[in-house]
Structure formats: C-alpha cells, structure tokens
Amino acid sequence: MSGSFNQVCFRTVGLPNPASLKTYRSVGGYEVLKRIITEKIPAAEIIAEIKLSGLRGRGGAGFPTGLKWTFMPRNYDGEKYLVCNSDEGEPGTFKDRDILRYNPHQIIEGMAIGAYTMGVKTAYNYIHGEIWAEYEIFERALDEARVAGLLGDNILGTDFTFNLYAHHGYGAYICGEETALIESIEGKKGQPRFKPPFPATYGVFGKPSTINNTETFASVPYILQHGGQNFLDLGVANSGGTKLFSISGHVEKPCNVEVNMGMPFPELLALAGGVWKGRKLKAVIPGGSSVPVVPADIMMQCTMDYDSIVKVGGSMLGAGSVIVMDETTDMVKTLDRLSYFYYEESCGQCTPCREGTGWLWRVVRRIAEGKGRMEDLDLLTDVSNNISGRTICALGDAAATPVLSFIKHFRPEFEYYIEHGRSMLKA
Amino acid sequence: MLSKQAIAKIDRELSKYPADQRRAAVMSALRIAQVEHGWLSKEAIADVAAYLGIPDIAALEVASFYNMYELEAVGKYKLTVCTNISCMLRDAEGIVEHLEHKLGVHCGETTADGKFTLREGECMGACGGAPLLLINNHEMREFLTPEKVDVMLEELN
C-alpha cells in the first residue's frame, strides 16, 4: 500500500488523551497558527498555498477550498463570520465525529487560520445534535484553548482576535445544508435559503460568511505546516491530499480510516476487514446515501478519488462514506428505508420535494409489501426526474438519486417483488 | 418557570451570540428546559420565548421542527434506535423487535409505568457503531446486541 495512515486530521489518534491540548501540542499543534499571526503572513500567501494543495470541500460537494476563501469581501467594515459544518447526518457518514472526539484542537487551529486569512473575528462550529458526547468534548477543547490564550483577544500577544463557539443541532438532517445551517444558528427552522445571495455576501445574521466542513478545516494546519505541494502529492490528479473514509454496513470492522486519495477500493475494503461472514460483495454506496449505488464488479475497479468514482463508478465520492452491502442485501427493502428517510427529513418548503419524497416512499413501500405494479417502476423514475433540479436545495435530488440508481442496477429484484410479491433472495 | 440553574445555563449560551441576536440561543434554551422537565409543554416553550424576548410561535416552530424535542410527555428514559441504512444492514430491526418484546410496547409508545418510551430515529452520524441507540438524546450506546440491550435495561431499571 502506498502512503501512510492517519497523518493529517487523525494525527493524534492512538496517542494518550488524544483530544487534549497537551497531546495536540506534542505533535506540533498551534505552531502554524503562531507562525502565521506573529510573522503576519499575508492572506494571499495562505490562500495560494491552500489552492496549491488541491484541498476540496470534504463535506461532500468537493468545492475548491482556496477558491471559496477568496469569495469573502476583503474590505468590509462590519462583522464577518466563519462556520464549521459538523452537522454530520448523511447516512453512512461518521468521520467528523472522530475528528471532534480525537483531535478537536486541529479544528480550532484550522478555523483560527481561516479566520485570520478572511479577516473574521467570530466563528461557530455547528455540531450534530445526536453526538452529544462530542459536542461536550469540543466545548472542553474550546475552554482549554481560551485558557491557553489561543482563542479570545490578542491571541499569543498579537493583535489577532478570534472567538469561536459551539452551536448544537437537535435532530434535522437538512441543517447539513449550509444555508439551512445558517438559519438554524440564527434560531430558526432549518429551511434552506434561495441562492443567490450566497453566504459570502449574506450569511449568518445577514453578514458575509464562509462555511467549511470539519475535515476541511482540520486539513488546513497540515497544509500550511508541510506546504501545499506536499499535501497535493499525497493524492492523485484533481484529488489532492488524504481523505477520511467512513466504512459501514456489511464489513468485519466498520471504521474510519485516513488514507491517501486514489487508494484502490479493494484495499480500502480490506482495511475494514473485508466483507463480513465470508460473504460476497453485492453493492457499495461510496459517498453517503445521497449518491448513486454502485454494483460490486464496477466498484472493485474504482480508486477512491473524486474522478474515478464519477468516471468509473458512475457515482460520487461525496463525504467518503462507504456503505457496504453483501450478497444477502434486499435492495428493495434498503431503498424503502432510504426513501422513508428523505420523506421524513424534507423540510417541506418546496412542493416537488415535500410531496415527491412521500410519493416515492409510498410507491417503494408498496413494492416492498408485495403490492407493487409493473408500471410503478416507470412512475418512480418519472417522479424522481420531476423532483431533480426543481427545489431550492439538493435534498430533492438526494431523494431521487437512490431511487433511480437502485432501479437502474437492480431492476430484476424490483420486478421479482412485483411479480411474486416477495424477494427473489428468498426464492 | 425556568429554574435559576436553567437561566444560568441559558445565559452562558446567550454569551455566544451578538447581544441583539438572543433568538440564536433558542435551540440551546429549549434543550435546557427539556432536560429539566423531561419534555416541552406549551408553558415551558412560552417561558423560553419570554426569556429570549421572542414570540412564543418562534420558539414553538423550532421545538416542532427539530425531532429531538418532545412536545408531549415521554417516559423517564426515551430510547431512540437508529434504523437508517448502516444500522439496518447490521440488524437494527432485531434490536427494535427485542426492545418491543422486552418492554411490551411498539415504537412510539411509552410503557404503562412511564419508565420507557421507544422510538425509531434517523441517522445519528455514528454508523461505525451500528446498531446503536440514544438514551434521552444525549447518551449513546453502540455495537448493540440483544444481550447488551438486556444489560442496559437492567441498569436503567
């Protein structure tokens, strides 16, 4: 295997008290921030380094981070905000949770560097409500950093002032969408905003704001310590650096691993102990429940980077959330559960999503209950295509994608259910 | 009425936001009130709204939008089992059935003695520990088996 494990966001994993300031400092933590703010490194230099690194948004969209950081207005007099999106609720995704619990200070340092670069004084980390223990770990890390003079006024004796606070969610998948997350910080229902205006113009409390994912921020200190070229070289073309992969489902050892981008999928699967119980692989959802499912034979030819998953796999890398399904998996029942999820989590704002997600789920449920009709498959395709692209945010598309891809790749299973009223797996 | 302790906690949350943005603390304030009372009555929601200086409806729409808030009384222990895909693949259904059998209730119901409420939940962002559940929103139990569920129930009883 090329490269090594856990060298960027997970560099404290395996050390004693990994979440403590002392441990983070023992691996060189906060040295980069100190150098930047004491030597007053120009923002343009930092952004150039981030751009060189090839770092792309790790929350799923893969937008170039360095470019995003240039969208913030430079000469703006009022308050500006920086936000970390730790609202990790995409089924199959649990990487940011492990950064929060094992290496919270690297998120803080990454955010402080981002704040310095974009001229921000106040920031929030929005943490998924269900991972309460990690919210408390992050709060403790903030307290430690404040006491050590790494947050607050005149950090490390410089004129750099930066305050960072934790804000928790309380059970709403939609708040992972950045404008819903902003609404939620403001104390409102998490309903996505129309864009434009984009957050860099009109964000938190109506002020210019930048939102990045947890893993994205945590990658920043490494990049500025070792240089953009070093990070870029860890990965492959268009996919610089390392990536955390969350591997769940039918594997021997579900886990998070941080590896170099471009690792062949079979090697990644082996890191999770392979398919469990000696069974055969049937399918993989490579990037969280909202990306297309990929049949085993195609998945085994993919490498784990943005381009390969699209070009070879016909799917997306998303947040690197690899859901593994073995040969016994009932694809109709699996789709039934996913479709219910999107119906349950639709915020209700846009008609195609509010009505369409429920419609999709009811039809899939009907098939799973053995009451389906052959024309239901075309109906599902039609409803899916009429949700996609017709909503404010991507939840509508996310609901349509599993339906379209499950039917595309596993149509005979759906047809068997309709014809026989039961699964072909039990035939 | 919000207790003194609750108000102190809400004040700490308020300090995170600009002074003219008290509404931003509503999610925390509702969570604090819920931890104190076990659920959110109309009165508790109104108390939170009054303390933050926002309309009752603004607090109610938050309380009703986010699914970890309870708008009706629940048991002493609310058990929310994740049944989303990664948990489903590792037999969350078996865990739900085991709990239903042991507690003698269906999902969504509370035991007659008011001790347990059983729920199905959506993805909790901890799929590596599947199958898993939350006790009263804040305590996660992972890698569940029927045996581990039995031990947990005894501990809570």
Coordinates of C-alpha atoms in Angstrom, one line a residue:
Chain A
M1 CA 0.0 0.0 0.0
S2 CA 1.2 3.5 -0.8
G3 CA 1.4 6.3 1.7
S4 CA 0.6 6.0 5.4
F5 CA -2.4 6.2 7.7
N6 CA -3.9 8.9 9.9
Q7 CA -1.2 11.5 9.2
V8 CA -3.4 14.6 8.7
C9 CA -6.7 15.0 10.6
F10 CA -6.1 11.9 12.6
R11 CA -2.6 12.6 13.7
T12 CA -3.4 12.4 17.4
V13 CA -5.4 9.2 17.1
G14 CA -3.8 6.4 19.1
L15 CA -1.9 8.8 21.5
P16 CA -2.9 9.1 25.2
N17 CA -5.7 11.7 25.8
P18 CA -5.8 12.5 22.1
A19 CA -8.3 15.3 22.5
S20 CA -6.2 17.3 25.0
L21 CA -4.2 20.5 24.2
K22 CA -1.1 18.9 25.6
T23 CA -1.3 16.0 23.1
Y24 CA -2.1 18.3 20.2
R25 CA 0.9 20.4 21.1
S26 CA 3.1 17.3 21.2
V27 CA 2.5 16.8 17.5
G28 CA 3.3 20.4 16.7
G29 CA -0.2 21.7 17.2
Y30 CA -0.8 25.5 17.1
E31 CA 2.8 26.1 15.8
V32 CA 1.4 27.0 12.4
L33 CA -1.1 29.5 13.8
K34 CA 1.6 31.0 15.9
R35 CA 4.0 31.5 12.9
I36 CA 1.2 33.0 10.8
I37 CA 0.0 35.5 13.3
T38 CA 3.4 36.5 14.7
E39 CA 5.0 36.8 11.3
K40 CA 1.9 38.4 9.8
I41 CA 1.9 36.1 6.8
P42 CA -0.2 37.8 4.1
A43 CA -3.6 36.3 3.5
A44 CA -2.9 36.0 -0.3
E45 CA 0.1 33.7 0.5
I46 CA -2.0 31.4 2.7
I47 CA -4.8 31.2 0.1
A48 CA -2.2 30.4 -2.6
E49 CA -0.9 27.6 -0.5
I50 CA -4.4 26.2 0.1
K51 CA -5.1 26.4 -3.7
L52 CA -1.8 24.7 -4.5
S53 CA -2.8 21.8 -2.1
G54 CA -5.8 20.9 -4.2
L55 CA -7.9 20.8 -1.0
R56 CA -11.6 20.4 -1.9
G57 CA -14.6 20.7 0.5
R58 CA -14.8 17.4 2.4
G59 CA -18.5 17.8 3.3
G60 CA -19.5 16.2 0.0
A61 CA -19.6 18.9 -2.6
G62 CA -15.8 18.9 -3.3
F63 CA -15.6 22.7 -4.0
P64 CA -12.1 24.0 -4.0
T65 CA -11.4 25.5 -0.5
G66 CA -8.8 28.1 -1.6
L67 CA -11.2 29.5 -4.1
K68 CA -14.1 29.6 -1.6
W69 CA -11.9 31.6 0.8
T70 CA -11.4 34.3 -1.9
F71 CA -15.2 34.9 -2.1
M72 CA -15.3 36.7 1.3
P73 CA -15.2 40.5 0.8
R74 CA -11.8 41.8 1.9
N75 CA -12.5 45.4 2.7
Y76 CA -15.8 45.0 4.6
D77 CA -16.1 47.1 7.7
G78 CA -18.8 45.1 9.6
E79 CA -18.8 41.7 11.3
K80 CA -18.0 38.6 9.2
Y81 CA -18.5 35.0 10.3
L82 CA -16.8 31.7 9.8
V83 CA -18.7 28.5 10.3
C84 CA -17.6 24.9 10.6
N85 CA -20.2 22.4 9.5
S86 CA -20.0 19.4 11.9
D87 CA -23.7 18.6 11.3
E88 CA -22.9 15.2 10.1
G89 CA -26.2 13.4 9.4
E90 CA -25.8 11.9 5.9
P91 CA -26.4 8.2 6.4
G92 CA -23.1 6.3 6.3
T93 CA -21.0 9.3 7.4
F94 CA -19.3 9.4 10.8
K95 CA -15.8 10.9 10.1
D96 CA -16.2 14.3 11.6
R97 CA -17.4 12.8 14.8
D98 CA -13.9 11.1 15.2
I99 CA -12.1 14.4 14.5
L100 CA -14.2 16.1 17.1
R101 CA -13.5 13.4 19.7
Y102 CA -9.9 12.6 18.9
N103 CA -8.5 15.8 17.6
P104 CA -10.7 18.8 18.3
H105 CA -7.8 21.3 18.6
Q106 CA -6.9 20.8 15.0
I107 CA -10.4 22.0 14.0
I108 CA -9.9 25.0 16.2
E109 CA -6.4 25.8 14.7
G110 CA -7.7 25.3 11.2
M111 CA -10.6 27.7 11.9
A112 CA -8.3 30.3 13.5
I113 CA -6.1 30.2 10.4
G114 CA -9.2 30.6 8.2
A115 CA -10.4 33.5 10.3
Y116 CA -7.1 35.3 10.2
T117 CA -7.0 34.8 6.4
M118 CA -10.5 36.1 5.8
G119 CA -10.5 38.8 8.4
V120 CA -13.1 37.2 10.7
K121 CA -13.3 37.6 14.4
T122 CA -16.2 35.3 15.3
A123 CA -17.0 31.8 14.4
Y124 CA -19.3 28.9 15.2
N125 CA -18.9 25.1 15.0
Y126 CA -22.4 23.6 14.3
I127 CA -22.4 20.1 15.8
H128 CA -24.9 17.3 15.0
G129 CA -27.3 17.1 18.0
E130 CA -27.1 13.3 18.3
I131 CA -23.4 13.2 19.0
W132 CA -23.7 14.9 22.4
A133 CA -20.5 13.5 23.9
E134 CA -18.5 15.0 21.0
Y135 CA -20.2 18.4 21.5
E136 CA -19.0 18.3 25.1
I137 CA -15.5 17.3 24.1
F138 CA -15.4 20.2 21.7
E139 CA -16.7 22.6 24.4
R140 CA -13.9 21.4 26.7
A141 CA -11.3 21.9 24.0
L142 CA -12.6 25.5 23.5
D143 CA -12.2 26.1 27.2
E144 CA -8.7 24.8 27.1
A145 CA -7.8 26.9 24.2
R146 CA -9.2 30.0 25.8
V147 CA -7.3 29.5 29.0
A148 CA -4.1 29.0 27.0
G149 CA -4.6 32.3 25.1
L150 CA -5.3 30.5 21.8
L151 CA -8.8 32.0 21.5
G152 CA -10.0 35.4 22.5
D153 CA -8.5 38.8 22.4
N154 CA -4.9 39.4 21.3
I155 CA -4.0 35.7 20.7
L156 CA -0.4 34.8 21.7
G157 CA 0.3 38.5 22.3
T158 CA -0.5 39.6 18.7
D159 CA -3.3 41.9 17.5
F160 CA -5.2 38.9 16.2
T161 CA -8.6 38.5 18.0
F162 CA -10.7 35.4 17.4
N163 CA -13.7 33.9 19.2
L164 CA -15.1 30.5 18.5
Y165 CA -18.3 28.9 19.9
A166 CA -20.0 25.6 19.6
H167 CA -23.7 25.5 18.5
H168 CA -25.6 22.2 18.5
G169 CA -28.3 20.9 16.2
Y170 CA -31.2 18.9 17.6
G171 CA -32.3 16.4 15.0
A172 CA -32.6 17.8 11.5
Y173 CA -30.7 16.3 8.6
I174 CA -31.4 19.3 6.4
C175 CA -29.2 21.5 8.6
G176 CA -26.2 20.0 7.0
E177 CA -27.1 22.1 4.0
E178 CA -25.2 25.3 4.6
T179 CA -28.0 27.9 4.3
A180 CA -30.3 25.8 6.5
L181 CA -27.5 25.6 9.0
I182 CA -27.2 29.4 8.9
E183 CA -30.9 29.7 9.6
S184 CA -30.5 27.2 12.5
I185 CA -27.7 29.2 14.0
E186 CA -30.0 32.2 13.9
G187 CA -32.5 30.2 16.0
K188 CA -34.9 29.4 13.2
K189 CA -36.3 26.3 11.5
G190 CA -33.6 24.8 9.2
Q191 CA -35.1 25.7 5.9
P192 CA -32.5 26.4 3.1
R193 CA -32.3 29.8 1.6
F194 CA -32.6 30.8 -2.0
K195 CA -29.1 31.4 -3.6
P196 CA -28.0 34.0 -4.6
P197 CA -27.3 35.8 -2.4
F198 CA -24.6 33.3 -1.4
P199 CA -23.3 33.2 2.2
A200 CA -20.2 35.1 1.3
T201 CA -22.5 38.0 0.7
Y202 CA -25.4 37.3 3.1
G203 CA -24.7 34.6 5.7
V204 CA -25.0 34.4 9.4
F205 CA -27.1 37.3 10.8
G206 CA -27.1 38.7 7.3
K207 CA -23.3 39.2 7.3
P208 CA -20.6 37.8 4.9
S209 CA -19.9 34.2 6.0
T210 CA -17.9 31.2 4.9
I211 CA -18.8 27.7 5.8
N212 CA -16.4 24.7 5.5
N213 CA -16.6 21.1 6.6
T214 CA -14.9 19.9 9.8
E215 CA -12.4 17.7 7.9
T216 CA -11.6 20.6 5.5
F217 CA -10.7 22.9 8.4
A218 CA -8.7 20.1 10.1
S219 CA -6.6 19.7 7.0
V220 CA -5.5 23.3 6.9
P221 CA -2.8 23.2 9.7
Y222 CA -1.1 20.3 8.0
I223 CA -1.1 22.0 4.6
L224 CA 0.4 25.2 6.0
Q225 CA 3.0 23.2 8.0
H226 CA 4.2 21.0 5.2
G227 CA 3.3 23.1 2.2
G228 CA 0.5 22.8 -0.4
Q229 CA 2.7 20.7 -2.7
N230 CA 3.3 18.1 -0.1
F231 CA -0.4 17.7 0.5
L232 CA -1.2 17.7 -3.2
D233 CA 1.4 14.9 -3.7
L234 CA -0.3 12.7 -1.1
G235 CA -3.2 12.3 -3.5
V236 CA -3.8 12.0 -7.2
A237 CA -4.9 14.3 -10.1
N238 CA -7.9 16.5 -9.1
S239 CA -7.9 14.9 -5.7
G240 CA -5.1 16.3 -3.6
G241 CA -4.2 15.0 -0.2
T242 CA -5.7 12.5 2.1
K243 CA -9.3 11.6 2.8
L244 CA -11.2 10.2 5.7
F245 CA -13.3 7.2 4.7
S246 CA -16.2 6.0 6.9
I247 CA -16.8 2.4 6.2
S248 CA -20.0 0.9 7.5
G249 CA -22.5 -1.9 6.8
H250 CA -21.5 -5.4 5.9
V251 CA -17.8 -5.3 6.8
E252 CA -15.9 -7.2 9.5
K253 CA -14.7 -4.0 11.2
P254 CA -16.6 -0.8 10.5
C255 CA -14.2 2.1 10.9
N256 CA -12.9 5.4 9.9
V257 CA -9.5 5.4 8.1
E258 CA -7.5 8.3 6.8
V259 CA -5.6 7.3 3.6
N260 CA -4.2 8.9 0.5
M261 CA -6.7 9.8 -2.2
G262 CA -6.6 7.4 -5.0
M263 CA -6.4 4.2 -3.0
P264 CA -7.9 1.2 -4.9
F265 CA -11.3 0.3 -3.4
P266 CA -10.3 -3.3 -2.7
E267 CA -7.5 -2.1 -0.5
L268 CA -9.9 0.2 1.4
L269 CA -12.4 -2.6 1.8
A270 CA -9.6 -4.8 3.2
L271 CA -8.8 -2.1 5.8
A272 CA -12.3 -2.7 7.2
G273 CA -11.6 -6.4 7.4
G274 CA -13.4 -7.1 4.1
V275 CA -17.0 -8.2 3.6
W276 CA -18.2 -9.9 6.8
K277 CA -19.0 -13.5 7.4
G278 CA -17.0 -14.6 4.3
R279 CA -19.8 -13.4 2.1
K280 CA -19.6 -11.8 -1.4
L281 CA -19.9 -8.1 -2.1
K282 CA -23.1 -7.1 -3.8
A283 CA -23.0 -3.3 -3.9
V284 CA -21.5 -0.2 -2.4
I285 CA -22.8 3.3 -1.9
P286 CA -19.4 5.1 -2.0
G287 CA -20.2 8.6 -0.7
G288 CA -23.2 8.6 1.6
S289 CA -26.8 7.7 1.0
S290 CA -27.4 10.5 -1.5
V291 CA -25.0 9.3 -4.2
P292 CA -25.8 6.5 -6.7
V293 CA -25.3 2.9 -5.6
V294 CA -22.5 1.0 -7.4
P295 CA -22.7 -2.7 -8.2
A296 CA -19.8 -4.8 -6.8
D297 CA -18.0 -5.6 -10.1
I298 CA -17.8 -1.9 -11.0
M299 CA -16.9 -0.7 -7.5
M300 CA -13.9 -3.1 -7.4
Q301 CA -12.4 -1.3 -10.3
C302 CA -12.6 2.1 -8.7
T303 CA -10.0 4.1 -6.9
M304 CA -11.1 6.3 -4.0
D305 CA -10.8 9.8 -5.5
Y306 CA -13.3 12.3 -7.0
D307 CA -12.6 11.4 -10.7
S308 CA -12.6 7.6 -10.5
I309 CA -15.8 7.4 -8.6
V310 CA -17.5 9.6 -11.2
K311 CA -15.9 8.2 -14.4
V312 CA -15.6 4.5 -13.5
G313 CA -18.3 4.1 -10.8
G314 CA -20.9 6.5 -12.2
S315 CA -21.4 7.8 -8.7
M316 CA -19.8 10.4 -6.4
L317 CA -17.2 10.4 -3.7
G318 CA -19.4 12.7 -1.6
A319 CA -18.2 12.7 2.0
G320 CA -16.3 9.5 1.6
S321 CA -19.0 7.5 3.3
V322 CA -18.7 3.9 2.1
I323 CA -21.7 1.8 2.8
V324 CA -21.0 -1.9 2.0
M325 CA -23.8 -4.4 1.2
D326 CA -23.2 -8.1 0.9
E327 CA -25.0 -10.7 -1.3
T328 CA -27.9 -11.2 1.1
T329 CA -29.0 -7.5 1.0
D330 CA -32.6 -6.9 -0.1
M331 CA -32.2 -3.9 -2.4
V332 CA -36.0 -3.2 -2.4
K333 CA -36.1 -3.0 1.4
T334 CA -32.9 -1.0 1.5
L335 CA -34.4 1.6 -0.9
D336 CA -37.6 1.6 1.1
R337 CA -35.7 2.7 4.2
L338 CA -33.7 5.3 2.4
S339 CA -36.8 6.7 0.7
Y340 CA -38.5 7.0 4.1
F341 CA -35.5 8.9 5.4
Y342 CA -35.8 11.6 2.7
Y343 CA -39.5 11.9 3.2
E344 CA -39.1 12.3 6.9
E345 CA -36.3 14.8 6.6
S346 CA -37.7 17.0 3.8
C347 CA -38.1 20.5 5.3
G348 CA -41.4 21.0 3.5
Q349 CA -40.5 24.2 1.8
C350 CA -40.6 23.2 -1.9
T351 CA -43.6 21.3 -3.3
P352 CA -41.7 18.8 -5.5
C353 CA -39.6 17.6 -2.6
R354 CA -42.3 17.8 0.1
E355 CA -44.9 15.9 -2.0
G356 CA -42.5 14.0 -4.1
T357 CA -40.4 12.3 -1.4
G358 CA -43.6 11.0 0.2
W359 CA -44.9 9.8 -3.1
L360 CA -41.6 8.0 -3.8
W361 CA -41.6 6.3 -0.4
R362 CA -45.2 5.2 -0.7
V363 CA -44.6 3.5 -4.1
V364 CA -41.4 1.8 -2.9
R365 CA -43.2 0.7 0.2
R366 CA -46.0 -0.7 -1.9
I367 CA -43.5 -2.8 -3.9
A368 CA -41.7 -4.0 -0.7
E369 CA -45.1 -5.1 0.7
G370 CA -45.7 -7.2 -2.4
K371 CA -48.4 -4.9 -3.7
G372 CA -46.5 -3.2 -6.5
R373 CA -47.4 -2.9 -10.1
M374 CA -45.0 -3.1 -13.1
E375 CA -45.8 0.5 -14.1
D376 CA -44.6 1.6 -10.6
L377 CA -41.0 1.4 -11.9
D378 CA -41.7 4.0 -14.6
L379 CA -43.7 6.0 -12.1
L380 CA -40.8 6.1 -9.7
T381 CA -38.4 7.2 -12.5
D382 CA -40.9 9.9 -13.6
V383 CA -41.4 11.3 -10.1
S384 CA -37.7 11.2 -9.4
N385 CA -36.9 13.1 -12.6
N386 CA -39.6 15.7 -11.7
I387 CA -38.1 16.4 -8.3
S388 CA -34.5 16.7 -9.5
G389 CA -33.4 20.2 -10.2
R390 CA -36.7 21.7 -9.1
T391 CA -36.0 22.5 -5.5
I392 CA -34.1 25.2 -3.5
C393 CA -31.6 22.7 -2.1
A394 CA -30.1 19.4 -3.0
L395 CA -32.3 17.3 -0.7
G396 CA -34.8 16.7 -3.6
D397 CA -32.0 15.4 -5.9
A398 CA -30.7 13.4 -3.0
A399 CA -34.0 11.6 -2.6
A400 CA -34.3 10.9 -6.3
T401 CA -30.7 9.5 -6.7
P402 CA -31.1 6.3 -4.7
V403 CA -34.4 5.5 -6.4
L404 CA -33.0 6.0 -9.9
S405 CA -29.8 4.1 -9.2
F406 CA -31.3 1.2 -7.3
I407 CA -33.8 0.6 -10.1
K408 CA -31.1 1.1 -12.8
H409 CA -28.7 -1.5 -11.3
F410 CA -31.1 -3.9 -9.6
R411 CA -34.2 -3.8 -11.7
P412 CA -34.7 -7.6 -11.8
E413 CA -35.1 -7.5 -7.9
F414 CA -37.8 -4.9 -8.1
E415 CA -39.6 -6.8 -11.0
Y416 CA -39.4 -10.1 -9.0
Y417 CA -41.0 -8.4 -6.0
I418 CA -43.8 -7.1 -8.2
E419 CA -44.4 -10.4 -10.0
H420 CA -44.1 -12.7 -7.0
G421 CA -44.9 -10.4 -4.0
R422 CA -41.7 -11.3 -2.3
S423 CA -37.9 -11.1 -2.6
M424 CA -36.0 -13.2 -5.1
L425 CA -33.3 -13.7 -2.4
K426 CA -35.7 -16.0 -0.5
A427 CA -36.8 -17.8 -3.6
Chain B
M1 CA -41.0 28.6 35.2
L2 CA -37.3 28.3 34.3
S3 CA -35.2 27.4 37.3
K4 CA -32.3 29.6 38.4
Q5 CA -29.9 26.9 37.2
A6 CA -31.6 26.8 33.8
I7 CA -31.4 30.5 33.4
A8 CA -27.7 30.4 34.3
K9 CA -27.1 27.8 31.6
I10 CA -29.2 29.8 29.0
D11 CA -27.2 32.9 29.9
R12 CA -24.0 31.1 29.1
E13 CA -25.4 30.1 25.7
L14 CA -26.5 33.7 25.1
S15 CA -23.0 34.9 25.5
K16 CA -22.1 33.1 22.3
Y17 CA -24.1 35.4 20.1
P18 CA -24.3 39.1 19.5
A19 CA -26.4 40.9 22.1
D20 CA -29.1 41.8 19.6
Q21 CA -29.4 38.1 18.5
R22 CA -31.0 36.5 21.5
R23 CA -33.1 34.3 19.3
A24 CA -29.9 32.4 18.3
A25 CA -29.9 30.7 21.7
V26 CA -33.4 29.2 21.3
M27 CA -32.2 25.7 20.4
S28 CA -30.0 25.5 23.5
A29 CA -32.6 27.1 25.7
L30 CA -35.3 24.6 24.6
R31 CA -32.8 21.8 25.2
I32 CA -32.0 23.1 28.7
A33 CA -35.7 23.4 29.5
Q34 CA -36.4 19.9 28.2
V35 CA -33.6 18.3 30.2
E36 CA -35.1 20.0 33.3
H37 CA -38.8 19.0 32.7
G38 CA -38.4 15.8 30.6
W39 CA -40.4 17.4 27.7
L40 CA -41.6 20.8 26.4
S41 CA -45.0 21.9 27.5
K42 CA -46.6 24.9 25.9
E43 CA -45.8 26.7 29.1
A44 CA -42.1 25.8 29.1
I45 CA -41.9 26.9 25.5
A46 CA -43.5 30.2 26.4
D47 CA -41.1 30.7 29.3
V48 CA -38.2 30.2 27.0
A49 CA -39.6 32.6 24.4
A50 CA -40.3 35.2 27.1
Y51 CA -36.8 34.9 28.5
L52 CA -35.3 35.4 25.0
G53 CA -37.7 38.1 24.1
I54 CA -39.1 36.4 21.0
P55 CA -42.7 35.5 20.1
D56 CA -44.0 32.1 21.5
I57 CA -44.6 30.9 18.0
A58 CA -40.9 31.4 17.1
A59 CA -39.9 29.1 19.9
L60 CA -42.7 26.6 19.1
E61 CA -41.8 26.3 15.4
V62 CA -38.2 25.4 16.4
A63 CA -39.4 23.0 19.0
S64 CA -41.7 21.3 16.4
F65 CA -39.2 21.3 13.6
Y66 CA -36.3 19.5 15.2
N67 CA -37.0 16.0 16.1
M68 CA -35.1 15.7 19.4
Y69 CA -37.6 18.0 21.2
E70 CA -40.6 16.4 22.8
L71 CA -43.9 18.2 22.7
E72 CA -45.7 15.6 24.7
A73 CA -44.6 13.8 27.9
V74 CA -42.3 10.8 27.4
G75 CA -41.1 8.1 29.7
K76 CA -38.2 8.6 32.2
Y77 CA -36.0 7.0 29.6
K78 CA -36.5 7.7 25.9
L79 CA -34.7 5.1 23.8
T80 CA -34.2 6.2 20.2
V81 CA -32.9 3.4 18.0
C82 CA -31.4 4.4 14.7
T83 CA -32.8 2.2 11.9
N84 CA -31.2 4.0 8.9
I85 CA -29.2 2.2 6.3
S86 CA -25.9 1.4 8.1
C87 CA -27.8 0.3 11.2
M88 CA -30.4 -1.6 9.2
L89 CA -27.6 -3.6 7.5
R90 CA -26.4 -4.7 11.0
D91 CA -29.9 -5.7 12.2
A92 CA -31.3 -2.6 13.9
E93 CA -34.6 -4.2 13.2
G94 CA -33.7 -7.1 15.5
I95 CA -32.8 -4.6 18.2
V96 CA -36.1 -2.8 17.8
E97 CA -38.0 -6.1 17.9
H98 CA -36.1 -7.2 21.0
L99 CA -36.9 -3.9 22.8
E100 CA -40.6 -4.1 21.8
H101 CA -40.8 -7.6 23.1
K102 CA -38.9 -6.8 26.4
L103 CA -40.8 -3.5 27.0
G104 CA -44.2 -4.7 25.8
V105 CA -44.7 -1.6 23.6
H106 CA -44.4 -0.7 20.0
C107 CA -42.2 2.1 18.6
G108 CA -43.6 5.5 19.5
E109 CA -45.2 4.2 22.7
T110 CA -44.4 4.5 26.4
T111 CA -44.6 1.7 29.0
A112 CA -47.5 1.7 31.4
D113 CA -45.2 2.5 34.3
G114 CA -44.0 5.6 32.5
K115 CA -40.4 4.4 32.6
F116 CA -39.6 3.8 28.9
T117 CA -40.5 5.4 25.6
L118 CA -39.3 3.6 22.5
R119 CA -38.6 5.4 19.2
E120 CA -37.1 4.8 15.8
G121 CA -34.6 7.5 14.8
E122 CA -32.8 8.8 11.8
C123 CA -29.0 8.8 11.1
M124 CA -27.1 9.8 14.2
G125 CA -23.8 10.2 12.5
A126 CA -22.2 7.2 14.3
C127 CA -22.7 4.5 11.7
G128 CA -19.4 2.7 12.6
G129 CA -21.0 1.7 15.9
A130 CA -24.1 0.2 14.4
P131 CA -26.6 -0.8 15.6
L132 CA -27.0 1.9 18.2
L133 CA -29.4 3.9 20.2
L134 CA -29.7 7.1 22.2
I135 CA -30.9 7.3 25.8
N136 CA -32.6 10.7 26.4
N137 CA -30.9 12.3 23.4
H138 CA -27.5 12.6 25.0
E139 CA -26.1 9.1 25.9
M140 CA -25.2 6.8 23.0
R141 CA -25.0 3.1 23.2
E142 CA -23.2 1.4 20.3
F143 CA -22.5 -2.1 18.9
L144 CA -25.8 -3.3 20.4
T145 CA -26.8 -7.0 20.7
P146 CA -29.9 -8.3 22.4
E147 CA -27.7 -9.3 25.3
K148 CA -26.3 -5.8 25.7
V149 CA -29.8 -4.3 25.5
D150 CA -30.8 -6.6 28.4
V151 CA -27.9 -5.4 30.5
M152 CA -28.8 -1.8 29.6
L153 CA -32.4 -2.2 30.6
E154 CA -31.5 -3.8 33.9
E155 CA -29.1 -0.9 34.6
L156 CA -31.9 1.6 33.9
N157 CA -34.4 -0.3 36.0

